[in-house]
PDB file of C-alpha atoms and ligand atoms in Angstrom:
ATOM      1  CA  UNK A   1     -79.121  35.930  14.422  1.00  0.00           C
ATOM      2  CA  UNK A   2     -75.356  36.951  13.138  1.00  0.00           C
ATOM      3  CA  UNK A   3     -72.893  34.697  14.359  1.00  0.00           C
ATOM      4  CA  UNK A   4     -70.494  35.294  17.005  1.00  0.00           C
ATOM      5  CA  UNK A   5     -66.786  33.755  17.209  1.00  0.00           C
ATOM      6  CA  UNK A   6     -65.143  33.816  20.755  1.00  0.00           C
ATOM      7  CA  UNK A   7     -61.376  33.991  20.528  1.00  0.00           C
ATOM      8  CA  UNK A   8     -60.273  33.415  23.683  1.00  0.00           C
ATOM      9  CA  UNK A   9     -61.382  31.420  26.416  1.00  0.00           C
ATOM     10  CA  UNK A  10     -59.761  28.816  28.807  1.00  0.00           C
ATOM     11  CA  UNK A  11     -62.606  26.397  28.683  1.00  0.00           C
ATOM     12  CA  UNK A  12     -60.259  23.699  30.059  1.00  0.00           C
ATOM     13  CA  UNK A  13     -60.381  25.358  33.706  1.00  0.00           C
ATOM     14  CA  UNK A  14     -61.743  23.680  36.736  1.00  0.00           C
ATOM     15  CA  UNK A  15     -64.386  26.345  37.033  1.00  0.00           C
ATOM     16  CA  UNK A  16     -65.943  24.765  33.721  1.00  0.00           C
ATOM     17  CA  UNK A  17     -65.158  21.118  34.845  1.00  0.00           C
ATOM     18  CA  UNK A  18     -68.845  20.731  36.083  1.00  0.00           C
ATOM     19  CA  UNK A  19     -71.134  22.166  33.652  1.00  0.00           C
ATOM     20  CA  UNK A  20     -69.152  22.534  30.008  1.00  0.00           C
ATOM     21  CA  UNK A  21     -71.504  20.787  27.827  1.00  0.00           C
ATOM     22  CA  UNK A  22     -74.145  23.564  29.795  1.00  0.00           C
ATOM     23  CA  UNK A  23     -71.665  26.100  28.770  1.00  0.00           C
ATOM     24  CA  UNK A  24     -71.760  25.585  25.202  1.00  0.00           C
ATOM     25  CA  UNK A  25     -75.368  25.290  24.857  1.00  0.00           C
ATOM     26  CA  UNK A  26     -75.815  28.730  25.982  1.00  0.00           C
ATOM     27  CA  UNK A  27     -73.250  30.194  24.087  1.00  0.00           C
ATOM     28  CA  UNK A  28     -75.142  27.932  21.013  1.00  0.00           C
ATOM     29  CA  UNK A  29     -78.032  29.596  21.878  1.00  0.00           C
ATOM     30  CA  UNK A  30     -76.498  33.448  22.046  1.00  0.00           C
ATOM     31  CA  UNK A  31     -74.979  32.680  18.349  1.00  0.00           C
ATOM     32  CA  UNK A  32     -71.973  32.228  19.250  1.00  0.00           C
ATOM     33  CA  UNK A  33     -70.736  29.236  16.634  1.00  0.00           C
ATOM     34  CA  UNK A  34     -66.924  29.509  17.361  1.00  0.00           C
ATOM     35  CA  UNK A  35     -64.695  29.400  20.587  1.00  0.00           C
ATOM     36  CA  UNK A  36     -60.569  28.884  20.301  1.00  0.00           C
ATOM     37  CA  UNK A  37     -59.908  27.199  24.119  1.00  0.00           C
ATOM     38  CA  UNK A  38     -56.198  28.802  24.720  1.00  0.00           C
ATOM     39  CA  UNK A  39     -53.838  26.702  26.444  1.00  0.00           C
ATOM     40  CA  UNK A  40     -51.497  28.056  29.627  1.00  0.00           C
ATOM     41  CA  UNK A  41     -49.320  24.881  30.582  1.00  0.00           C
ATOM     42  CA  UNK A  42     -47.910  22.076  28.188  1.00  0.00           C
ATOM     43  CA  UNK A  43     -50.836  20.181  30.146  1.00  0.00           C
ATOM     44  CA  UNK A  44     -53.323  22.672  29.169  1.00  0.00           C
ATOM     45  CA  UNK A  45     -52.470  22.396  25.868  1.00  0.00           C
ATOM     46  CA  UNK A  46     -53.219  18.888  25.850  1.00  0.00           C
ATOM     47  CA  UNK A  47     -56.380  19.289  27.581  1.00  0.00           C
ATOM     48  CA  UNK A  48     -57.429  21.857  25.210  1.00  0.00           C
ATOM     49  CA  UNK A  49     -56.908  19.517  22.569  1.00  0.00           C
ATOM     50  CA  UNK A  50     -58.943  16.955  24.351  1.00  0.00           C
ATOM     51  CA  UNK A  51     -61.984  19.322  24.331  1.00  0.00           C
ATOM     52  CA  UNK A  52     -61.688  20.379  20.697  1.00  0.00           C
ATOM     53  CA  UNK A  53     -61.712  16.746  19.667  1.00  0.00           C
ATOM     54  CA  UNK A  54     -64.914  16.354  22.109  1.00  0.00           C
ATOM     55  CA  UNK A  55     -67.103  19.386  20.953  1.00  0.00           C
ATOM     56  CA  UNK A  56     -67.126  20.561  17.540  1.00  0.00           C
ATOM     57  CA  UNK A  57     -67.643  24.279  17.999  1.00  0.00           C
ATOM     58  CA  UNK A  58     -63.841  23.872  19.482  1.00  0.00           C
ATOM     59  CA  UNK A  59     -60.689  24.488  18.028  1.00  0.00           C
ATOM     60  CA  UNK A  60     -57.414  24.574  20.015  1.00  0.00           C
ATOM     61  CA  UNK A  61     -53.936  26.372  21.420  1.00  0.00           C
ATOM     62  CA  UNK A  62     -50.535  25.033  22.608  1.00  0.00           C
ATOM     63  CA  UNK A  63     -48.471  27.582  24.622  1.00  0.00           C
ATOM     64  CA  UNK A  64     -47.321  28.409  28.113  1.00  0.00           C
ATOM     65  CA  UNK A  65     -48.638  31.526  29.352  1.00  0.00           C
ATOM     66  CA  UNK A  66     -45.393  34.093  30.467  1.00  0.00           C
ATOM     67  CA  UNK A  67     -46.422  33.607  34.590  1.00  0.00           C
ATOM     68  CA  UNK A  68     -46.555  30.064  33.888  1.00  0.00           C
ATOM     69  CA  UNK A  69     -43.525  28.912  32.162  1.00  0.00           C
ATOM     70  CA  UNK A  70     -40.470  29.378  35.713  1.00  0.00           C
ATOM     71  CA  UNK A  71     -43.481  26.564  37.559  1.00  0.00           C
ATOM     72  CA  UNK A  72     -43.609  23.912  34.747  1.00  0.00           C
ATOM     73  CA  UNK A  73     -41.819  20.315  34.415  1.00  0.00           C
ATOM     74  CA  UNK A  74     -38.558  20.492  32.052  1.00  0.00           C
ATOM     75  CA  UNK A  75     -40.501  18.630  29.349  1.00  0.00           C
ATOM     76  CA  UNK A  76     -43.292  21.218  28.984  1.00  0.00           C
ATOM     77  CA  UNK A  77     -41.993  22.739  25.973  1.00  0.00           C
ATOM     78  CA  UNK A  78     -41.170  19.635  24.167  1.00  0.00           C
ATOM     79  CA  UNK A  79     -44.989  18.743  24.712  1.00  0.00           C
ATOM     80  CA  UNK A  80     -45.959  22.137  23.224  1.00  0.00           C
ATOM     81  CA  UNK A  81     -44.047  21.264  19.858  1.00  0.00           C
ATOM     82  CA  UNK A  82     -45.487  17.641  20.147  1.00  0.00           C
ATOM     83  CA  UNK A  83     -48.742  18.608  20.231  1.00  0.00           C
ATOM     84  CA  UNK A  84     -48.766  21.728  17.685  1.00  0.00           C
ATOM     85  CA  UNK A  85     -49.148  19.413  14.352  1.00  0.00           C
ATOM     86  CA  UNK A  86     -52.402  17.962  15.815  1.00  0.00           C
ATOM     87  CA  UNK A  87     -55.562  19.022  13.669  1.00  0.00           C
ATOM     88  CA  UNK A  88     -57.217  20.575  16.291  1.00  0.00           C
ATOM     89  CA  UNK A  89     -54.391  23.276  16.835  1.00  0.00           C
ATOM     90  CA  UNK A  90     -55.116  26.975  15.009  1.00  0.00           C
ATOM     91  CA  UNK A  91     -52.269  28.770  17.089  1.00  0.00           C
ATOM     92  CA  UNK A  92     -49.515  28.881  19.181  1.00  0.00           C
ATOM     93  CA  UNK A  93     -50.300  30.783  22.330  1.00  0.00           C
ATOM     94  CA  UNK A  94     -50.767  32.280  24.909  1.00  0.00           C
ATOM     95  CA  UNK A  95     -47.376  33.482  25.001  1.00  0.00           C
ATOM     96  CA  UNK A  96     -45.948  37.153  25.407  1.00  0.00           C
ATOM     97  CA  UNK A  97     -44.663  39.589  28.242  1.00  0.00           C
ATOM     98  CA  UNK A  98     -45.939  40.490  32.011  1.00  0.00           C
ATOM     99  CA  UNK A  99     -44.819  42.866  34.177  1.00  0.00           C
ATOM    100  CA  UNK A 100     -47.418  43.008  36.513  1.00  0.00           C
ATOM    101  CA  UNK A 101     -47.002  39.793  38.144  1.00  0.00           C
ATOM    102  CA  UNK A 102     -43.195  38.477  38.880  1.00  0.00           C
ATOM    103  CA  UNK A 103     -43.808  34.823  38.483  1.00  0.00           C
ATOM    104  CA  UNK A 104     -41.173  34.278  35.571  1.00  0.00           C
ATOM    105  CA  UNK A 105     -37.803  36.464  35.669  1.00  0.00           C
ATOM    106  CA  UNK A 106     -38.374  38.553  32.465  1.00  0.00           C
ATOM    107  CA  UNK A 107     -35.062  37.199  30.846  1.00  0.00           C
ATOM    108  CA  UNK A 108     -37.239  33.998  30.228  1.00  0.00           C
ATOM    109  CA  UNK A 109     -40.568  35.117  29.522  1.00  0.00           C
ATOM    110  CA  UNK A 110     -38.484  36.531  26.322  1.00  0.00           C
ATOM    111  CA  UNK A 111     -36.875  33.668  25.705  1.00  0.00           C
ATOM    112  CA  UNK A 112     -40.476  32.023  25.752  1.00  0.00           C
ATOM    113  CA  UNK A 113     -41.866  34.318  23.737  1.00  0.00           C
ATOM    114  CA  UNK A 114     -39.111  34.568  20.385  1.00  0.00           C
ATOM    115  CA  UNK A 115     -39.804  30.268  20.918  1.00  0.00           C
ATOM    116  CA  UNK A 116     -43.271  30.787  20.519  1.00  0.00           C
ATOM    117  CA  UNK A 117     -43.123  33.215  17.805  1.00  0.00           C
ATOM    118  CA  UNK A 118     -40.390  30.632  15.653  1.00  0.00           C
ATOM    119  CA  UNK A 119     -43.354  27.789  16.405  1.00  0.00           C
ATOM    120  CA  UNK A 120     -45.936  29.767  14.541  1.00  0.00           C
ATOM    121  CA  UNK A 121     -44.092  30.590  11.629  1.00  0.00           C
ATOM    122  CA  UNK A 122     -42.413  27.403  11.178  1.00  0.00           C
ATOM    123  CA  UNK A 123     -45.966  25.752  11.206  1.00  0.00           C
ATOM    124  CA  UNK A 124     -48.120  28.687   9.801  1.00  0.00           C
ATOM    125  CA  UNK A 125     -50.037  29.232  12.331  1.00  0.00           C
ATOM    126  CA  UNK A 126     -51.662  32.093  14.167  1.00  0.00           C
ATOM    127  CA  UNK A 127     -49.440  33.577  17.603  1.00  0.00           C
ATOM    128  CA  UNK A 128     -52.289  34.229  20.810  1.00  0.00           C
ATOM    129  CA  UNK A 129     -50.288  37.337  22.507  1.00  0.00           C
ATOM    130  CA  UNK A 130     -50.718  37.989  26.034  1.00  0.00           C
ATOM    131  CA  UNK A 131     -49.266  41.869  27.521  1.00  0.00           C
ATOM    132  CA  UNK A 132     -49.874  43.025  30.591  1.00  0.00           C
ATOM    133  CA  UNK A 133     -47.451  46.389  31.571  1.00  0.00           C
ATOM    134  CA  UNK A 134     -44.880  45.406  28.998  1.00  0.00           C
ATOM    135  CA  UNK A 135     -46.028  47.041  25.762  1.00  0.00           C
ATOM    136  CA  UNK A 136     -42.700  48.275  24.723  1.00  0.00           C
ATOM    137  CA  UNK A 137     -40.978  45.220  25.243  1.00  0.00           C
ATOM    138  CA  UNK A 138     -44.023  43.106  23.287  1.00  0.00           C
ATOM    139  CA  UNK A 139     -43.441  45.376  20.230  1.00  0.00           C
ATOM    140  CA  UNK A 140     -39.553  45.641  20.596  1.00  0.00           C
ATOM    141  CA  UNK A 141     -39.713  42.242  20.034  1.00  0.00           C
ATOM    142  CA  UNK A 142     -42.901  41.574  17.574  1.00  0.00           C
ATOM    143  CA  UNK A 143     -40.537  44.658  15.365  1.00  0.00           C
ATOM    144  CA  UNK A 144     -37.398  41.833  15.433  1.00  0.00           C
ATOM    145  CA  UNK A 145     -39.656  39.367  13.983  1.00  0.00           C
ATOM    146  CA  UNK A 146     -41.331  41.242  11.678  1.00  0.00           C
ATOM    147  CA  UNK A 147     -37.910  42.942   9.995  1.00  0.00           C
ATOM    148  CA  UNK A 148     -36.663  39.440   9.966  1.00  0.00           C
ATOM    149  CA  UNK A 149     -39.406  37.579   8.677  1.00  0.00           C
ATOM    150  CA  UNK A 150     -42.495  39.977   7.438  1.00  0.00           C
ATOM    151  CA  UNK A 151     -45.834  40.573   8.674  1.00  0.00           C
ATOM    152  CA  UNK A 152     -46.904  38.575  11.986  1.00  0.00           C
ATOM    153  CA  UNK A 153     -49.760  36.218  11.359  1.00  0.00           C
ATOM    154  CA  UNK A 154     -51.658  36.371  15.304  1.00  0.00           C
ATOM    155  CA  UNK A 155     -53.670  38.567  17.262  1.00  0.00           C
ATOM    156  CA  UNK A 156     -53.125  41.289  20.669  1.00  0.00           C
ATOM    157  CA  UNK A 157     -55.648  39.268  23.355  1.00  0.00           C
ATOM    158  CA  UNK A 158     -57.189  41.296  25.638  1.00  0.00           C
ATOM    159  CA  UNK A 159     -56.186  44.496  24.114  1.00  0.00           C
ATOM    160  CA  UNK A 160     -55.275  47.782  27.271  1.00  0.00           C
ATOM    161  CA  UNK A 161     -53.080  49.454  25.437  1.00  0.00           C
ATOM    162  CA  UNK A 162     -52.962  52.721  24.031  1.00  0.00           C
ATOM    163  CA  UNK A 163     -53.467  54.209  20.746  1.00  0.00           C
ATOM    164  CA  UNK A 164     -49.555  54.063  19.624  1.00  0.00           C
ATOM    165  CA  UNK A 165     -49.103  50.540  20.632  1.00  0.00           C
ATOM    166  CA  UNK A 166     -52.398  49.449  18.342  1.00  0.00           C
ATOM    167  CA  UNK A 167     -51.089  50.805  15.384  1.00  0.00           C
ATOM    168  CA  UNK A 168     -47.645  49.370  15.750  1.00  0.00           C
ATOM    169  CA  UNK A 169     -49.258  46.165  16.184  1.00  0.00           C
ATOM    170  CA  UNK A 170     -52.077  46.518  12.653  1.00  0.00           C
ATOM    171  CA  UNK A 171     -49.031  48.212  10.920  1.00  0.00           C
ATOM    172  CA  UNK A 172     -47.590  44.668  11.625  1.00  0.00           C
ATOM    173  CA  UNK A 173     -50.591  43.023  10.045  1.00  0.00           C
ATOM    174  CA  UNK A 174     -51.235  41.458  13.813  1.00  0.00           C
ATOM    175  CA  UNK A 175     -55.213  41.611  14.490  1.00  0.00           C
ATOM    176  CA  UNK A 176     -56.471  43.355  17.817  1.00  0.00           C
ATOM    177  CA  UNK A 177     -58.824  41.338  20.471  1.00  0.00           C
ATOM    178  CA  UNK A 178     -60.978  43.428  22.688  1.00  0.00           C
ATOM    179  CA  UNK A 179     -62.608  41.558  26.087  1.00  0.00           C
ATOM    180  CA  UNK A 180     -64.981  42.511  28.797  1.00  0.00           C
ATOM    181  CA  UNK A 181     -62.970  45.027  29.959  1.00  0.00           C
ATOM    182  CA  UNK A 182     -63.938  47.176  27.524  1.00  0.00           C
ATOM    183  CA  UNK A 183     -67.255  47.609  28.494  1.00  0.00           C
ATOM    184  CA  UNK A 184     -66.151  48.670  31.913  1.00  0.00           C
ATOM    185  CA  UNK A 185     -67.511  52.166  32.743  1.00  0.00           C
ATOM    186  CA  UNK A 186     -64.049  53.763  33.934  1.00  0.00           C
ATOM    187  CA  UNK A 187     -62.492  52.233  30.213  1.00  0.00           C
ATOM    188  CA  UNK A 188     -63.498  55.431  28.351  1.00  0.00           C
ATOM    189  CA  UNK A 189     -59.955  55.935  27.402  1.00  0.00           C
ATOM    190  CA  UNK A 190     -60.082  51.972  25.733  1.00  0.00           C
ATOM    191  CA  UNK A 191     -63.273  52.244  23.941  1.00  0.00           C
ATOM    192  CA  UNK A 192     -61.437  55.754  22.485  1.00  0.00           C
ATOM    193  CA  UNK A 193     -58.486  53.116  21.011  1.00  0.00           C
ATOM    194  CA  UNK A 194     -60.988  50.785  19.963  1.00  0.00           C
ATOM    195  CA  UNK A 195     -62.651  52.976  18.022  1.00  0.00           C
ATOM    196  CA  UNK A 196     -59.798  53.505  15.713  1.00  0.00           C
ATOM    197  CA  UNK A 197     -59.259  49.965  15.173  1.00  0.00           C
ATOM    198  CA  UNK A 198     -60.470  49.404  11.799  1.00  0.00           C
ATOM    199  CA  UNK A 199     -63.435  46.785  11.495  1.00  0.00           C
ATOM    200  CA  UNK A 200     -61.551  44.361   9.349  1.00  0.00           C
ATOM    201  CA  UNK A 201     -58.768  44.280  11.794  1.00  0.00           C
ATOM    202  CA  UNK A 202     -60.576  43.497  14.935  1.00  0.00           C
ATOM    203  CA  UNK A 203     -61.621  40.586  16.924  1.00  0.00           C
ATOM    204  CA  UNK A 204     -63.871  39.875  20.204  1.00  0.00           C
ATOM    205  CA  UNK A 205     -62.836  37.612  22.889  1.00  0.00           C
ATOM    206  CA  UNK A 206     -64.439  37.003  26.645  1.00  0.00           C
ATOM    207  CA  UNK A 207     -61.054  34.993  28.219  1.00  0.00           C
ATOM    208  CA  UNK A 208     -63.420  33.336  30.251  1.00  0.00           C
ATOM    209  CA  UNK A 209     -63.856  32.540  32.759  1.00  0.00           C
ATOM    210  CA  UNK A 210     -61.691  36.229  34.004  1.00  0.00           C
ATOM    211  CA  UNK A 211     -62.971  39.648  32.987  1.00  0.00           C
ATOM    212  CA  UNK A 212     -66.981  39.217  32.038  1.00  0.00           C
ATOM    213  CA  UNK A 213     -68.310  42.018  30.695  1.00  0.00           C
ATOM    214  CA  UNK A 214     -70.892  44.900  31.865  1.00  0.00           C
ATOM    215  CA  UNK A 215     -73.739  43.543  32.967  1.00  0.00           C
ATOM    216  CA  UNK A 216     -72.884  40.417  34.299  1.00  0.00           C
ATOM    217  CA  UNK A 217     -69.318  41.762  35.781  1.00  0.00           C
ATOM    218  CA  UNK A 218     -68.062  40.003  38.806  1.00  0.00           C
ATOM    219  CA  UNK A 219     -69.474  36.902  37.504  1.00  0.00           C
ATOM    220  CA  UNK A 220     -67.883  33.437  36.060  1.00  0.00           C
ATOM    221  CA  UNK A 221     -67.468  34.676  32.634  1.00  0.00           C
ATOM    222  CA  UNK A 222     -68.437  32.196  29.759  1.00  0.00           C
ATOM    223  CA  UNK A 223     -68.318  32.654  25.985  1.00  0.00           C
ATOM    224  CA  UNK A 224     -72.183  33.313  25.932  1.00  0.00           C
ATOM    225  CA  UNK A 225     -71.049  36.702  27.396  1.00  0.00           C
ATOM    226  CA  UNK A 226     -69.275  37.746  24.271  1.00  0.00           C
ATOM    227  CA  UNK A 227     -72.484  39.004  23.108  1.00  0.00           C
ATOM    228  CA  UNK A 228     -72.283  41.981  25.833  1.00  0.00           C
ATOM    229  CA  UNK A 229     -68.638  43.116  24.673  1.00  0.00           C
ATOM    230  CA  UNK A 230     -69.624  42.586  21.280  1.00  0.00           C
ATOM    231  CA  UNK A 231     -72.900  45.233  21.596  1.00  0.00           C
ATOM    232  CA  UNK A 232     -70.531  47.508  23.372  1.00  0.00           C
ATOM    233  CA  UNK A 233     -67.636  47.558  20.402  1.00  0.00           C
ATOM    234  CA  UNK A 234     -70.354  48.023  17.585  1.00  0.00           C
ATOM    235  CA  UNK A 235     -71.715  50.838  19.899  1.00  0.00           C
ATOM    236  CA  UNK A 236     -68.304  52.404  19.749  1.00  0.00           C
ATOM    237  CA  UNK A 237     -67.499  51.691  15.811  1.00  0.00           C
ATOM    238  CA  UNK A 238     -71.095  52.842  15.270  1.00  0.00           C
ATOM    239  CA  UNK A 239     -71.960  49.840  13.410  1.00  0.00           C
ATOM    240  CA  UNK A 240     -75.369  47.195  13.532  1.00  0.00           C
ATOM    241  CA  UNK A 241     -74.203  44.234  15.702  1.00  0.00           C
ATOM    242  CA  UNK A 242     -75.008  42.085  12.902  1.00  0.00           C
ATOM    243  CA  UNK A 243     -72.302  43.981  10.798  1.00  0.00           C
ATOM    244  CA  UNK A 244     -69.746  43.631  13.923  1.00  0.00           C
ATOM    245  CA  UNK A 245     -70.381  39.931  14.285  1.00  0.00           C
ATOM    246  CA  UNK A 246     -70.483  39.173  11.076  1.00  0.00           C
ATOM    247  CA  UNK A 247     -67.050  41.039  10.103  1.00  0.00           C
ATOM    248  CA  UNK A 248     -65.122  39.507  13.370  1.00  0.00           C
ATOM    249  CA  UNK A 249     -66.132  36.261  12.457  1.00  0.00           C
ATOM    250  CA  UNK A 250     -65.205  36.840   9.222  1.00  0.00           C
ATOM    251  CA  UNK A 251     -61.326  37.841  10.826  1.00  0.00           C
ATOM    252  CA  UNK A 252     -61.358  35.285  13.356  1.00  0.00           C
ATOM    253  CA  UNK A 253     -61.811  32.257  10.143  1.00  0.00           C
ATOM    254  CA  UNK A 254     -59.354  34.035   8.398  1.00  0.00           C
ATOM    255  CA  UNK A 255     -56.950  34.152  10.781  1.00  0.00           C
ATOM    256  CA  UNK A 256     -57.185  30.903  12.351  1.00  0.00           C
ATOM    257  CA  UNK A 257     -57.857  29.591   8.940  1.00  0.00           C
ATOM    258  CA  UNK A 258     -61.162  28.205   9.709  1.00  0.00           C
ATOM    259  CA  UNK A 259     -64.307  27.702   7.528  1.00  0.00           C
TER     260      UNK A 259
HETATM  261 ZN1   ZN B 301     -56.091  34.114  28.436  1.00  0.00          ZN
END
């Protein structure tokens, strides 16, 4: 069985608190030999780190997600950059732009964002990107930091946006993540973007436990799933699954800079 990497999922949730080691088994047992649990909160990022020194297949994020960051203590950041030397830590995420929900003014969510951004680069790490209605202002401001300082080491999570924004993002050297919303029957016009992603460049994500994939939509989604959104983007790249998993597992190491 080809092996399966999961690069997003918020494992430290209180939908998982009662069954993780369950959790993992399965996703064990659907190949899948790889999850990155992505922090949302300076106490998520702790508790992320908790689980990736608990179970092996774990590695971990620090970040505040954008809706987060007006609702946490003062000290939340300063924990972020505490905690982003620890071994466990392959990025700096989930940070970026939303203007769907109006939880954070925007002013800040951009000030988050260039903070998060600066914390990658200064420790080499990978940047988890989160943008929801707000694709010209994520690549306004992934094009500052790039002119400034070269190509951006991190990936698009959840990737909904259209063809234009994709390439701006590769032509950054930024790697594009693809979730269950892909498989969704109405997302014609996202499988149509994904299939001009090239290979090399993509990854596959579930963000449980939001979003599961066709056929177990509507359910608590779990990195086990990843196999369904996986089938579905080798479907559209018209590749063998084995090729797909083997080649996004292969991008996920490389950018996370795991073995
Ligand atoms: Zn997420």
């Amino acid at each position: 069985m080809a092996e399966l990497f999961d690069s997003h999922a918020h494992l430290d949730d209180e939908k998982f608190q009662g069954d993780l080691p369950a959790v993992l088994e399965r996703a064990r047992n659907a190949g899948v030999t790889r999850v990155v649990t992505i922090a949302t909160t300076g106490s998520s990022s702790a508790a992320c780190i908790g689980l990736a020194e608990r179970y092996t297949m774990l590695a971990a994020t620090v970040g505040i997600q954008p809706n987060n960051i007006a609702q946490e203590p003062a000290d939340a950041w300063d924990q972020v950059v505490s905690l982003v030397t620890h071994p466990k830590v392959v990025a700096v995420g989930e940070t970026g732009l939303d203007r769907h929900w109006d939880y954070t003014p925007f002013a800040q969510q951009e000030d988050y964002f260039a903070r998060h951004l600066e914390l990658a680069r200064r420790h080499h790490l990978a940047v988890v990107i989160h943008c929801r209605e707000a694709e010209a202002d994520v690549v306004r401001m992934l094009k500052e930091d790039f002119e400034r300082h070269g190509p951006v080491r991190g990936l698009m999570h959840s990737f909904t946006g259209d063809l234009a924004t994709a390439q701006a993002c590769l032509a950054m050297g930024l790697y594009i993540s693809f979730a269950g919303m892909v498989t969704y029957k109405n997302a014609q016009n996202l499988r149509a973007v994904a299939a001009q992603v090239p290979l090399e460049r993509m990854l596959v994500e579930t963000d449980s436990p939001y979003l599961a994939p066709v056929p177990v939509r509507g359910q608590r989604n779990e990195p086990a799933h990843v196999v369904h959104t996986a089938a579905c983007l080798g479907g559209v790249l018209r590749v063998a699954i084995e090729t797909f998993s083997q080649q996004t597992t292969q991008n996920a190491r490389t950018l996370f800079g795991l073995r």
